[in-house]
PDB file of C-alpha atoms and ligand atoms in Angstrom:
ATOM      1  CA  UNK X   1      71.420 192.168 113.108  1.00  0.00           C
ATOM      2  CA  UNK X   2      67.799 191.186 112.469  1.00  0.00           C
ATOM      3  CA  UNK X   3      66.116 188.229 114.114  1.00  0.00           C
ATOM      4  CA  UNK X   4      64.838 185.631 111.672  1.00  0.00           C
ATOM      5  CA  UNK X   5      61.106 185.487 111.192  1.00  0.00           C
ATOM      6  CA  UNK X   6      60.772 181.795 110.443  1.00  0.00           C
ATOM      7  CA  UNK X   7      57.500 180.469 109.107  1.00  0.00           C
ATOM      8  CA  UNK X   8      58.271 176.919 110.162  1.00  0.00           C
ATOM      9  CA  UNK X   9      58.161 177.806 113.868  1.00  0.00           C
ATOM     10  CA  UNK X  10      54.723 179.439 113.624  1.00  0.00           C
ATOM     11  CA  UNK X  11      53.533 176.671 111.279  1.00  0.00           C
ATOM     12  CA  UNK X  12      54.565 173.971 113.761  1.00  0.00           C
ATOM     13  CA  UNK X  13      52.399 175.555 116.472  1.00  0.00           C
ATOM     14  CA  UNK X  14      49.421 175.759 114.110  1.00  0.00           C
ATOM     15  CA  UNK X  15      49.895 172.129 113.045  1.00  0.00           C
ATOM     16  CA  UNK X  16      50.115 170.939 116.646  1.00  0.00           C
ATOM     17  CA  UNK X  17      46.752 172.569 117.350  1.00  0.00           C
ATOM     18  CA  UNK X  18      45.275 171.141 114.123  1.00  0.00           C
ATOM     19  CA  UNK X  19      46.329 167.570 114.967  1.00  0.00           C
ATOM     20  CA  UNK X  20      44.366 167.862 118.176  1.00  0.00           C
ATOM     21  CA  UNK X  21      41.320 169.379 116.448  1.00  0.00           C
ATOM     22  CA  UNK X  22      41.313 166.715 113.708  1.00  0.00           C
ATOM     23  CA  UNK X  23      41.289 163.961 116.336  1.00  0.00           C
ATOM     24  CA  UNK X  24      38.222 165.470 117.954  1.00  0.00           C
ATOM     25  CA  UNK X  25      36.225 165.416 114.687  1.00  0.00           C
ATOM     26  CA  UNK X  26      33.712 162.652 113.997  1.00  0.00           C
ATOM     27  CA  UNK X  27      35.229 161.977 110.572  1.00  0.00           C
ATOM     28  CA  UNK X  28      38.647 162.738 109.151  1.00  0.00           C
ATOM     29  CA  UNK X  29      38.448 165.951 107.114  1.00  0.00           C
ATOM     30  CA  UNK X  30      38.685 165.543 103.353  1.00  0.00           C
ATOM     31  CA  UNK X  31      40.491 167.978 101.081  1.00  0.00           C
ATOM     32  CA  UNK X  32      39.840 167.640  97.335  1.00  0.00           C
ATOM     33  CA  UNK X  33      42.663 169.052  95.248  1.00  0.00           C
ATOM     34  CA  UNK X  34      42.383 169.593  91.504  1.00  0.00           C
ATOM     35  CA  UNK X  35      45.579 169.756  89.490  1.00  0.00           C
ATOM     36  CA  UNK X  36      45.274 170.572  85.794  1.00  0.00           C
ATOM     37  CA  UNK X  37      48.358 169.569  83.796  1.00  0.00           C
ATOM     38  CA  UNK X  38      51.787 169.202  85.381  1.00  0.00           C
ATOM     39  CA  UNK X  39      53.190 172.675  86.062  1.00  0.00           C
ATOM     40  CA  UNK X  40      56.344 171.980  88.149  1.00  0.00           C
ATOM     41  CA  UNK X  41      55.628 174.565  90.874  1.00  0.00           C
ATOM     42  CA  UNK X  42      52.008 173.375  91.194  1.00  0.00           C
ATOM     43  CA  UNK X  43      53.218 169.753  91.375  1.00  0.00           C
ATOM     44  CA  UNK X  44      55.714 170.685  94.109  1.00  0.00           C
ATOM     45  CA  UNK X  45      53.016 172.580  96.034  1.00  0.00           C
ATOM     46  CA  UNK X  46      50.645 169.587  95.756  1.00  0.00           C
ATOM     47  CA  UNK X  47      53.340 167.274  97.153  1.00  0.00           C
ATOM     48  CA  UNK X  48      53.883 169.598 100.124  1.00  0.00           C
ATOM     49  CA  UNK X  49      50.125 169.820 100.753  1.00  0.00           C
ATOM     50  CA  UNK X  50      49.675 166.024 100.575  1.00  0.00           C
ATOM     51  CA  UNK X  51      52.549 165.409 102.958  1.00  0.00           C
ATOM     52  CA  UNK X  52      51.349 167.920 105.556  1.00  0.00           C
ATOM     53  CA  UNK X  53      47.741 166.740 105.235  1.00  0.00           C
ATOM     54  CA  UNK X  54      48.726 163.146 105.932  1.00  0.00           C
ATOM     55  CA  UNK X  55      50.821 164.193 108.947  1.00  0.00           C
ATOM     56  CA  UNK X  56      47.698 165.859 110.388  1.00  0.00           C
ATOM     57  CA  UNK X  57      45.227 163.036 109.734  1.00  0.00           C
ATOM     58  CA  UNK X  58      43.586 164.885 106.828  1.00  0.00           C
ATOM     59  CA  UNK X  59      42.529 162.867 103.777  1.00  0.00           C
ATOM     60  CA  UNK X  60      44.055 164.487 100.689  1.00  0.00           C
ATOM     61  CA  UNK X  61      42.331 163.448  97.471  1.00  0.00           C
ATOM     62  CA  UNK X  62      44.254 164.554  94.410  1.00  0.00           C
ATOM     63  CA  UNK X  63      42.327 164.768  91.133  1.00  0.00           C
ATOM     64  CA  UNK X  64      44.661 165.140  88.171  1.00  0.00           C
ATOM     65  CA  UNK X  65      43.097 166.474  84.998  1.00  0.00           C
ATOM     66  CA  UNK X  66      44.754 166.645  81.590  1.00  0.00           C
ATOM     67  CA  UNK X  67      46.293 169.937  80.451  1.00  0.00           C
ATOM     68  CA  UNK X  68      43.779 170.067  77.575  1.00  0.00           C
ATOM     69  CA  UNK X  69      40.693 169.724  79.810  1.00  0.00           C
ATOM     70  CA  UNK X  70      37.919 172.104  78.690  1.00  0.00           C
ATOM     71  CA  UNK X  71      36.494 174.787  80.970  1.00  0.00           C
ATOM     72  CA  UNK X  72      33.110 173.009  80.920  1.00  0.00           C
ATOM     73  CA  UNK X  73      34.697 169.719  82.001  1.00  0.00           C
ATOM     74  CA  UNK X  74      36.470 171.451  84.888  1.00  0.00           C
ATOM     75  CA  UNK X  75      33.226 173.180  85.875  1.00  0.00           C
ATOM     76  CA  UNK X  76      31.408 169.807  85.931  1.00  0.00           C
ATOM     77  CA  UNK X  77      34.187 168.386  88.079  1.00  0.00           C
ATOM     78  CA  UNK X  78      33.976 171.212  90.618  1.00  0.00           C
ATOM     79  CA  UNK X  79      30.171 170.903  90.741  1.00  0.00           C
ATOM     80  CA  UNK X  80      30.516 167.195  91.560  1.00  0.00           C
ATOM     81  CA  UNK X  81      32.906 167.995  94.425  1.00  0.00           C
ATOM     82  CA  UNK X  82      30.505 170.706  95.645  1.00  0.00           C
ATOM     83  CA  UNK X  83      27.708 168.131  95.764  1.00  0.00           C
ATOM     84  CA  UNK X  84      29.833 165.457  97.473  1.00  0.00           C
ATOM     85  CA  UNK X  85      29.062 165.797 101.193  1.00  0.00           C
ATOM     86  CA  UNK X  86      32.184 163.806 102.103  1.00  0.00           C
ATOM     87  CA  UNK X  87      34.359 166.633 100.708  1.00  0.00           C
ATOM     88  CA  UNK X  88      34.988 169.419 103.228  1.00  0.00           C
ATOM     89  CA  UNK X  89      37.227 171.684 101.171  1.00  0.00           C
ATOM     90  CA  UNK X  90      38.266 172.209  97.557  1.00  0.00           C
ATOM     91  CA  UNK X  91      41.441 173.697  96.144  1.00  0.00           C
ATOM     92  CA  UNK X  92      42.096 174.309  92.457  1.00  0.00           C
ATOM     93  CA  UNK X  93      45.829 174.548  91.872  1.00  0.00           C
ATOM     94  CA  UNK X  94      47.160 177.420  89.794  1.00  0.00           C
ATOM     95  CA  UNK X  95      48.294 178.182  87.167  1.00  0.00           C
ATOM     96  CA  UNK X  96      45.353 177.007  85.082  1.00  0.00           C
ATOM     97  CA  UNK X  97      45.652 176.709  81.286  1.00  0.00           C
ATOM     98  CA  UNK X  98      44.838 179.865  79.294  1.00  0.00           C
ATOM     99  CA  UNK X  99      41.443 178.568  78.119  1.00  0.00           C
ATOM    100  CA  UNK X 100      40.133 178.416  81.701  1.00  0.00           C
ATOM    101  CA  UNK X 101      38.877 181.485  83.539  1.00  0.00           C
ATOM    102  CA  UNK X 102      40.218 181.227  87.113  1.00  0.00           C
ATOM    103  CA  UNK X 103      37.693 183.706  88.514  1.00  0.00           C
ATOM    104  CA  UNK X 104      34.810 181.704  87.034  1.00  0.00           C
ATOM    105  CA  UNK X 105      36.108 178.580  88.795  1.00  0.00           C
ATOM    106  CA  UNK X 106      36.604 180.466  92.099  1.00  0.00           C
ATOM    107  CA  UNK X 107      33.001 181.690  91.930  1.00  0.00           C
ATOM    108  CA  UNK X 108      31.779 178.144  91.437  1.00  0.00           C
ATOM    109  CA  UNK X 109      33.267 176.584  94.560  1.00  0.00           C
ATOM    110  CA  UNK X 110      30.751 176.714  97.398  1.00  0.00           C
ATOM    111  CA  UNK X 111      31.921 179.462  99.798  1.00  0.00           C
ATOM    112  CA  UNK X 112      31.964 177.068 102.765  1.00  0.00           C
ATOM    113  CA  UNK X 113      34.266 174.688 100.842  1.00  0.00           C
ATOM    114  CA  UNK X 114      36.461 177.504  99.487  1.00  0.00           C
ATOM    115  CA  UNK X 115      39.493 176.871 101.694  1.00  0.00           C
ATOM    116  CA  UNK X 116      41.634 179.284  99.665  1.00  0.00           C
ATOM    117  CA  UNK X 117      39.289 182.139 100.493  1.00  0.00           C
ATOM    118  CA  UNK X 118      39.036 183.251  96.864  1.00  0.00           C
ATOM    119  CA  UNK X 119      35.248 183.110  96.416  1.00  0.00           C
ATOM    120  CA  UNK X 120      33.856 186.656  96.057  1.00  0.00           C
ATOM    121  CA  UNK X 121      31.532 185.999  99.027  1.00  0.00           C
ATOM    122  CA  UNK X 122      34.510 185.214 101.253  1.00  0.00           C
ATOM    123  CA  UNK X 123      36.449 188.202  99.970  1.00  0.00           C
ATOM    124  CA  UNK X 124      33.386 190.390 100.577  1.00  0.00           C
ATOM    125  CA  UNK X 125      33.096 189.117 104.152  1.00  0.00           C
ATOM    126  CA  UNK X 126      36.731 189.961 104.719  1.00  0.00           C
ATOM    127  CA  UNK X 127      35.892 193.587 103.932  1.00  0.00           C
ATOM    128  CA  UNK X 128      33.620 193.502 106.976  1.00  0.00           C
ATOM    129  CA  UNK X 129      36.184 191.648 109.098  1.00  0.00           C
ATOM    130  CA  UNK X 130      33.943 188.567 109.179  1.00  0.00           C
ATOM    131  CA  UNK X 131      35.667 186.092 106.900  1.00  0.00           C
ATOM    132  CA  UNK X 132      35.950 182.459 107.937  1.00  0.00           C
ATOM    133  CA  UNK X 133      38.137 181.667 104.956  1.00  0.00           C
ATOM    134  CA  UNK X 134      40.910 184.185 104.404  1.00  0.00           C
ATOM    135  CA  UNK X 135      43.359 183.794 101.514  1.00  0.00           C
ATOM    136  CA  UNK X 136      46.234 181.672 102.773  1.00  0.00           C
ATOM    137  CA  UNK X 137      49.249 183.831 101.918  1.00  0.00           C
ATOM    138  CA  UNK X 138      47.754 187.045 103.340  1.00  0.00           C
ATOM    139  CA  UNK X 139      46.725 185.176 106.469  1.00  0.00           C
ATOM    140  CA  UNK X 140      50.191 183.597 106.782  1.00  0.00           C
ATOM    141  CA  UNK X 141      51.767 187.066 106.662  1.00  0.00           C
ATOM    142  CA  UNK X 142      49.447 188.274 109.438  1.00  0.00           C
ATOM    143  CA  UNK X 143      50.418 185.241 111.563  1.00  0.00           C
ATOM    144  CA  UNK X 144      54.101 186.001 111.024  1.00  0.00           C
ATOM    145  CA  UNK X 145      53.643 189.646 112.050  1.00  0.00           C
ATOM    146  CA  UNK X 146      51.649 188.556 115.076  1.00  0.00           C
ATOM    147  CA  UNK X 147      54.468 186.215 116.139  1.00  0.00           C
ATOM    148  CA  UNK X 148      56.806 189.215 116.539  1.00  0.00           C
ATOM    149  CA  UNK X 149      54.439 190.672 119.144  1.00  0.00           C
ATOM    150  CA  UNK X 150      54.003 193.933 117.197  1.00  0.00           C
ATOM    151  CA  UNK X 151      50.901 196.033 117.768  1.00  0.00           C
ATOM    152  CA  UNK X 152      49.990 197.236 114.270  1.00  0.00           C
ATOM    153  CA  UNK X 153      47.761 200.050 115.549  1.00  0.00           C
ATOM    154  CA  UNK X 154      48.915 203.270 113.818  1.00  0.00           C
ATOM    155  CA  UNK X 155      52.048 201.669 112.339  1.00  0.00           C
ATOM    156  CA  UNK X 156      53.316 202.671 108.904  1.00  0.00           C
ATOM    157  CA  UNK X 157      52.926 199.486 106.890  1.00  0.00           C
ATOM    158  CA  UNK X 158      54.043 199.426 103.263  1.00  0.00           C
ATOM    159  CA  UNK X 159      53.030 196.545 101.007  1.00  0.00           C
ATOM    160  CA  UNK X 160      54.779 196.228  97.648  1.00  0.00           C
ATOM    161  CA  UNK X 161      52.610 194.216  95.235  1.00  0.00           C
ATOM    162  CA  UNK X 162      48.840 194.460  94.768  1.00  0.00           C
ATOM    163  CA  UNK X 163      47.833 191.016  93.545  1.00  0.00           C
ATOM    164  CA  UNK X 164      44.506 189.397  94.406  1.00  0.00           C
ATOM    165  CA  UNK X 165      46.217 186.665  96.429  1.00  0.00           C
ATOM    166  CA  UNK X 166      48.644 188.794  98.445  1.00  0.00           C
ATOM    167  CA  UNK X 167      48.606 192.612  98.422  1.00  0.00           C
ATOM    168  CA  UNK X 168      44.878 193.374  98.145  1.00  0.00           C
ATOM    169  CA  UNK X 169      43.551 190.960 100.813  1.00  0.00           C
ATOM    170  CA  UNK X 170      46.518 191.805 103.047  1.00  0.00           C
ATOM    171  CA  UNK X 171      45.607 195.497 102.906  1.00  0.00           C
ATOM    172  CA  UNK X 172      42.159 194.660 104.305  1.00  0.00           C
ATOM    173  CA  UNK X 173      43.567 192.504 107.107  1.00  0.00           C
ATOM    174  CA  UNK X 174      46.061 195.231 108.054  1.00  0.00           C
ATOM    175  CA  UNK X 175      43.327 197.873 108.090  1.00  0.00           C
ATOM    176  CA  UNK X 176      41.352 195.658 110.481  1.00  0.00           C
ATOM    177  CA  UNK X 177      44.304 196.152 112.860  1.00  0.00           C
ATOM    178  CA  UNK X 178      44.281 199.935 112.274  1.00  0.00           C
ATOM    179  CA  UNK X 179      47.651 199.993 110.550  1.00  0.00           C
ATOM    180  CA  UNK X 180      48.313 202.931 108.209  1.00  0.00           C
ATOM    181  CA  UNK X 181      48.608 201.024 104.960  1.00  0.00           C
ATOM    182  CA  UNK X 182      50.348 202.054 101.735  1.00  0.00           C
ATOM    183  CA  UNK X 183      50.149 199.744  98.746  1.00  0.00           C
ATOM    184  CA  UNK X 184      52.881 200.108  96.114  1.00  0.00           C
ATOM    185  CA  UNK X 185      52.972 198.418  92.720  1.00  0.00           C
ATOM    186  CA  UNK X 186      54.495 198.713  89.288  1.00  0.00           C
ATOM    187  CA  UNK X 187      53.161 202.248  88.775  1.00  0.00           C
ATOM    188  CA  UNK X 188      54.788 203.349  92.055  1.00  0.00           C
ATOM    189  CA  UNK X 189      58.130 202.187  90.653  1.00  0.00           C
ATOM    190  CA  UNK X 190      57.485 203.776  87.285  1.00  0.00           C
ATOM    191  CA  UNK X 191      56.750 207.078  89.047  1.00  0.00           C
ATOM    192  CA  UNK X 192      60.138 206.748  90.815  1.00  0.00           C
ATOM    193  CA  UNK X 193      58.502 206.678  94.264  1.00  0.00           C
ATOM    194  CA  UNK X 194      59.141 203.129  95.485  1.00  0.00           C
ATOM    195  CA  UNK X 195      62.240 203.963  97.515  1.00  0.00           C
ATOM    196  CA  UNK X 196      60.617 206.863  99.411  1.00  0.00           C
ATOM    197  CA  UNK X 197      57.657 204.681 100.449  1.00  0.00           C
ATOM    198  CA  UNK X 198      59.868 201.758 101.478  1.00  0.00           C
ATOM    199  CA  UNK X 199      62.159 204.046 103.501  1.00  0.00           C
ATOM    200  CA  UNK X 200      59.394 205.087 105.878  1.00  0.00           C
ATOM    201  CA  UNK X 201      57.978 201.561 106.418  1.00  0.00           C
ATOM    202  CA  UNK X 202      57.963 200.349 110.002  1.00  0.00           C
ATOM    203  CA  UNK X 203      56.617 197.122 108.560  1.00  0.00           C
ATOM    204  CA  UNK X 204      57.478 196.209 104.973  1.00  0.00           C
ATOM    205  CA  UNK X 205      55.877 193.373 103.024  1.00  0.00           C
ATOM    206  CA  UNK X 206      57.116 192.659  99.516  1.00  0.00           C
ATOM    207  CA  UNK X 207      55.343 190.354  97.054  1.00  0.00           C
ATOM    208  CA  UNK X 208      56.535 191.122  93.549  1.00  0.00           C
ATOM    209  CA  UNK X 209      58.723 188.329  92.169  1.00  0.00           C
ATOM    210  CA  UNK X 210      61.866 190.338  91.266  1.00  0.00           C
ATOM    211  CA  UNK X 211      65.120 189.414  92.963  1.00  0.00           C
ATOM    212  CA  UNK X 212      66.851 192.394  94.588  1.00  0.00           C
ATOM    213  CA  UNK X 213      64.056 194.890  93.812  1.00  0.00           C
ATOM    214  CA  UNK X 214      64.230 196.276  97.357  1.00  0.00           C
ATOM    215  CA  UNK X 215      67.696 197.547  98.244  1.00  0.00           C
ATOM    216  CA  UNK X 216      68.994 196.763 101.707  1.00  0.00           C
ATOM    217  CA  UNK X 217      69.872 200.405 102.405  1.00  0.00           C
ATOM    218  CA  UNK X 218      66.232 201.450 101.885  1.00  0.00           C
ATOM    219  CA  UNK X 219      65.152 199.532 105.008  1.00  0.00           C
ATOM    220  CA  UNK X 220      64.271 201.688 108.006  1.00  0.00           C
ATOM    221  CA  UNK X 221      66.292 200.806 111.091  1.00  0.00           C
ATOM    222  CA  UNK X 222      64.278 198.477 113.319  1.00  0.00           C
ATOM    223  CA  UNK X 223      61.691 197.596 110.634  1.00  0.00           C
ATOM    224  CA  UNK X 224      59.942 194.253 110.277  1.00  0.00           C
ATOM    225  CA  UNK X 225      60.519 192.883 106.771  1.00  0.00           C
ATOM    226  CA  UNK X 226      58.402 190.108 105.268  1.00  0.00           C
ATOM    227  CA  UNK X 227      59.699 188.996 101.890  1.00  0.00           C
ATOM    228  CA  UNK X 228      57.064 186.950 100.059  1.00  0.00           C
ATOM    229  CA  UNK X 229      58.876 186.844  96.706  1.00  0.00           C
ATOM    230  CA  UNK X 230      60.199 183.590  95.327  1.00  0.00           C
ATOM    231  CA  UNK X 231      62.843 183.912  92.617  1.00  0.00           C
ATOM    232  CA  UNK X 232      65.274 181.388  91.195  1.00  0.00           C
ATOM    233  CA  UNK X 233      68.704 182.994  90.874  1.00  0.00           C
ATOM    234  CA  UNK X 234      71.801 180.946  89.943  1.00  0.00           C
ATOM    235  CA  UNK X 235      70.110 177.743  91.170  1.00  0.00           C
ATOM    236  CA  UNK X 236      69.198 179.355  94.486  1.00  0.00           C
ATOM    237  CA  UNK X 237      65.815 180.542  95.713  1.00  0.00           C
ATOM    238  CA  UNK X 238      65.891 184.199  96.789  1.00  0.00           C
ATOM    239  CA  UNK X 239      63.281 186.803  97.700  1.00  0.00           C
ATOM    240  CA  UNK X 240      62.659 190.339  96.436  1.00  0.00           C
ATOM    241  CA  UNK X 241      64.674 192.055  99.186  1.00  0.00           C
ATOM    242  CA  UNK X 242      68.498 192.204  99.298  1.00  0.00           C
ATOM    243  CA  UNK X 243      68.737 189.998 102.349  1.00  0.00           C
ATOM    244  CA  UNK X 244      72.270 190.544 103.691  1.00  0.00           C
ATOM    245  CA  UNK X 245      72.149 194.355 103.763  1.00  0.00           C
ATOM    246  CA  UNK X 246      68.499 194.498 104.847  1.00  0.00           C
ATOM    247  CA  UNK X 247      69.206 192.119 107.761  1.00  0.00           C
ATOM    248  CA  UNK X 248      71.777 194.602 109.124  1.00  0.00           C
ATOM    249  CA  UNK X 249      69.078 197.277 109.480  1.00  0.00           C
ATOM    250  CA  UNK X 250      65.833 195.386 110.203  1.00  0.00           C
ATOM    251  CA  UNK X 251      64.685 194.139 113.605  1.00  0.00           C
ATOM    252  CA  UNK X 252      63.016 191.088 112.034  1.00  0.00           C
ATOM    253  CA  UNK X 253      63.330 189.613 108.558  1.00  0.00           C
ATOM    254  CA  UNK X 254      61.988 186.500 106.872  1.00  0.00           C
ATOM    255  CA  UNK X 255      64.480 184.101 105.324  1.00  0.00           C
ATOM    256  CA  UNK X 256      63.727 183.003 101.746  1.00  0.00           C
ATOM    257  CA  UNK X 257      63.020 180.150 101.565  1.00  0.00           C
ATOM    258  CA  UNK X 258      61.633 179.409 105.021  1.00  0.00           C
ATOM    259  CA  UNK X 259      59.559 182.545 105.652  1.00  0.00           C
ATOM    260  CA  UNK X 260      56.003 182.791 104.388  1.00  0.00           C
ATOM    261  CA  UNK X 261      56.048 179.580 102.302  1.00  0.00           C
ATOM    262  CA  UNK X 262      55.940 176.953 105.078  1.00  0.00           C
ATOM    263  CA  UNK X 263      53.142 178.827 106.824  1.00  0.00           C
ATOM    264  CA  UNK X 264      50.896 179.092 103.774  1.00  0.00           C
ATOM    265  CA  UNK X 265      50.202 175.335 103.679  1.00  0.00           C
ATOM    266  CA  UNK X 266      49.544 175.237 107.434  1.00  0.00           C
ATOM    267  CA  UNK X 267      46.956 178.009 107.010  1.00  0.00           C
ATOM    268  CA  UNK X 268      45.348 176.124 104.116  1.00  0.00           C
ATOM    269  CA  UNK X 269      44.981 173.094 106.399  1.00  0.00           C
ATOM    270  CA  UNK X 270      43.574 175.299 109.163  1.00  0.00           C
ATOM    271  CA  UNK X 271      40.942 176.646 106.752  1.00  0.00           C
ATOM    272  CA  UNK X 272      40.060 173.047 105.869  1.00  0.00           C
ATOM    273  CA  UNK X 273      39.730 171.995 109.492  1.00  0.00           C
ATOM    274  CA  UNK X 274      37.569 175.075 110.211  1.00  0.00           C
ATOM    275  CA  UNK X 275      35.378 174.098 107.243  1.00  0.00           C
ATOM    276  CA  UNK X 276      35.129 170.483 108.424  1.00  0.00           C
ATOM    277  CA  UNK X 277      34.271 171.563 111.991  1.00  0.00           C
ATOM    278  CA  UNK X 278      31.483 173.828 110.692  1.00  0.00           C
ATOM    279  CA  UNK X 279      30.139 171.149 108.325  1.00  0.00           C
ATOM    280  CA  UNK X 280      30.205 168.362 110.929  1.00  0.00           C
ATOM    281  CA  UNK X 281      28.613 170.342 113.738  1.00  0.00           C
TER     282      UNK X 281
HETATM  283  P1  NAD N 301      51.656 189.042  90.720  1.00  0.00           P
HETATM  284  O1  NAD N 301      52.492 188.872  89.493  1.00  0.00           O
HETATM  285  O2  NAD N 301      50.219 188.702  90.662  1.00  0.00           O
HETATM  286  O3  NAD N 301      51.785 190.549  91.226  1.00  0.00           O
HETATM  287  C1  NAD N 301      53.016 191.202  91.232  1.00  0.00           C
HETATM  288  C2  NAD N 301      52.854 192.556  91.848  1.00  0.00           C
HETATM  289  O4  NAD N 301      54.118 193.214  91.811  1.00  0.00           O
HETATM  290  C3  NAD N 301      51.877 193.488  91.117  1.00  0.00           C
HETATM  291  O5  NAD N 301      51.167 194.245  92.059  1.00  0.00           O
HETATM  292  C4  NAD N 301      52.789 194.395  90.298  1.00  0.00           C
HETATM  293  O6  NAD N 301      52.213 195.666  90.029  1.00  0.00           O
HETATM  294  C5  NAD N 301      53.964 194.511  91.247  1.00  0.00           C
HETATM  295  N1  NAD N 301      55.210 194.881  90.593  1.00  0.00           N
HETATM  296  C6  NAD N 301      55.757 194.353  89.471  1.00  0.00           C
HETATM  297  N2  NAD N 301      56.924 194.947  89.200  1.00  0.00           N
HETATM  298  C7  NAD N 301      57.112 195.901  90.141  1.00  0.00           C
HETATM  299  C8  NAD N 301      58.118 196.855  90.396  1.00  0.00           C
HETATM  300  N3  NAD N 301      59.174 196.975  89.598  1.00  0.00           N
HETATM  301  N4  NAD N 301      57.989 197.658  91.474  1.00  0.00           N
HETATM  302  C9  NAD N 301      56.921 197.558  92.295  1.00  0.00           C
HETATM  303  N5  NAD N 301      55.937 196.656  92.108  1.00  0.00           N
HETATM  304  C10 NAD N 301      56.022 195.851  91.041  1.00  0.00           C
HETATM  305  O7  NAD N 301      52.417 188.235  91.831  1.00  0.00           O
HETATM  306  P2  NAD N 301      51.915 187.382  93.116  1.00  0.00           P
HETATM  307  O8  NAD N 301      51.160 186.203  92.634  1.00  0.00           O
HETATM  308  O9  NAD N 301      51.327 188.267  94.156  1.00  0.00           O
HETATM  309  O10 NAD N 301      53.347 186.877  93.628  1.00  0.00           O
HETATM  310  C11 NAD N 301      54.377 187.775  93.952  1.00  0.00           C
HETATM  311  C12 NAD N 301      55.579 187.000  94.445  1.00  0.00           C
HETATM  312  O11 NAD N 301      55.231 186.327  95.644  1.00  0.00           O
HETATM  313  C13 NAD N 301      56.054 185.915  93.482  1.00  0.00           C
HETATM  314  O12 NAD N 301      57.455 185.800  93.575  1.00  0.00           O
HETATM  315  C14 NAD N 301      55.399 184.661  94.021  1.00  0.00           C
HETATM  316  O13 NAD N 301      56.122 183.493  93.684  1.00  0.00           O
HETATM  317  C15 NAD N 301      55.445 184.935  95.509  1.00  0.00           C
HETATM  318  N6  NAD N 301      54.418 184.233  96.294  1.00  0.00           N
HETATM  319  C16 NAD N 301      54.816 183.495  97.359  1.00  0.00           C
HETATM  320  C17 NAD N 301      53.886 182.836  98.142  1.00  0.00           C
HETATM  321  C18 NAD N 301      54.318 182.043  99.331  1.00  0.00           C
HETATM  322  O14 NAD N 301      53.543 181.316  99.899  1.00  0.00           O
HETATM  323  N7  NAD N 301      55.549 182.166  99.774  1.00  0.00           N
HETATM  324  C19 NAD N 301      52.531 182.924  97.829  1.00  0.00           C
HETATM  325  C20 NAD N 301      52.135 183.724  96.749  1.00  0.00           C
HETATM  326  C21 NAD N 301      53.092 184.390  95.991  1.00  0.00           C
END
């Protein structure tokens, strides 16, 4: 039976270190968070961020903008936060309304305040293994893998999902560790090849958003399984991997909820504290 790979345990260690680092700063770090509209998952994420920030001595300034805000108005708002020297980091909550181009907004945030690591300059630096700000979910997954003690050098790592926030940046971080990385996506499934890739994964990371996509019997014995997916099924939150059967074969598996999620916010706060340290030095 697999051991549980719990994000909360790793997150608690990161937060303990952050509390100490925040105390040693001249000024409390300030995180500016922009929420457009009232999407329920964004609202829930904001609440979690605010609560963790306050527990760490970080000032969390929430700026709520109306759902019908124009792209130009949002741009002006971000530019003001860029110019405000008291703000150490900026996060724009997603999803944004259809009329707003997310990439345009990401490009606008000053790279040293881009605590989500989505500015093209930060993504480019990641390609060279030099990023200060690495996207939070990909970084959280790396922290989870690291907590198992695995040496990724030469390991067969299969990532299912190739989004800009998970699969693509994760592939770069895994390559930094000399893992042999395979990225699967919708076309892999359509070609009928998903199962064969998953079956040879010594480390499997799944970020799709489809409950039960990965069958438990596909899991290689002794594999590490990180399930990033979040799906609501019969009033329960489940991942993309069939947990019960997968847990019988894997060596480590993340619970959903309780795996990657709790770590993501801790990493966001770590990026902010890094930014504040650099800006205050
Ligand atoms: P996305 O919609 O941007 O990307 C989905 C990916 O899955 C794409 O690469 C797509 O090609 C692939 N895909 C779709 N159907 C497939 C199939 N049948 N077979 C193989 N691949 C398929 O999604 P995202 O934003 O990366 O999020 C993915 C999941 O991870 C969602 O459930 C999301 O809620 C969750 N998530 C969790 C966290 C966290 O902190 N826990 C963070 C980000 C995303």
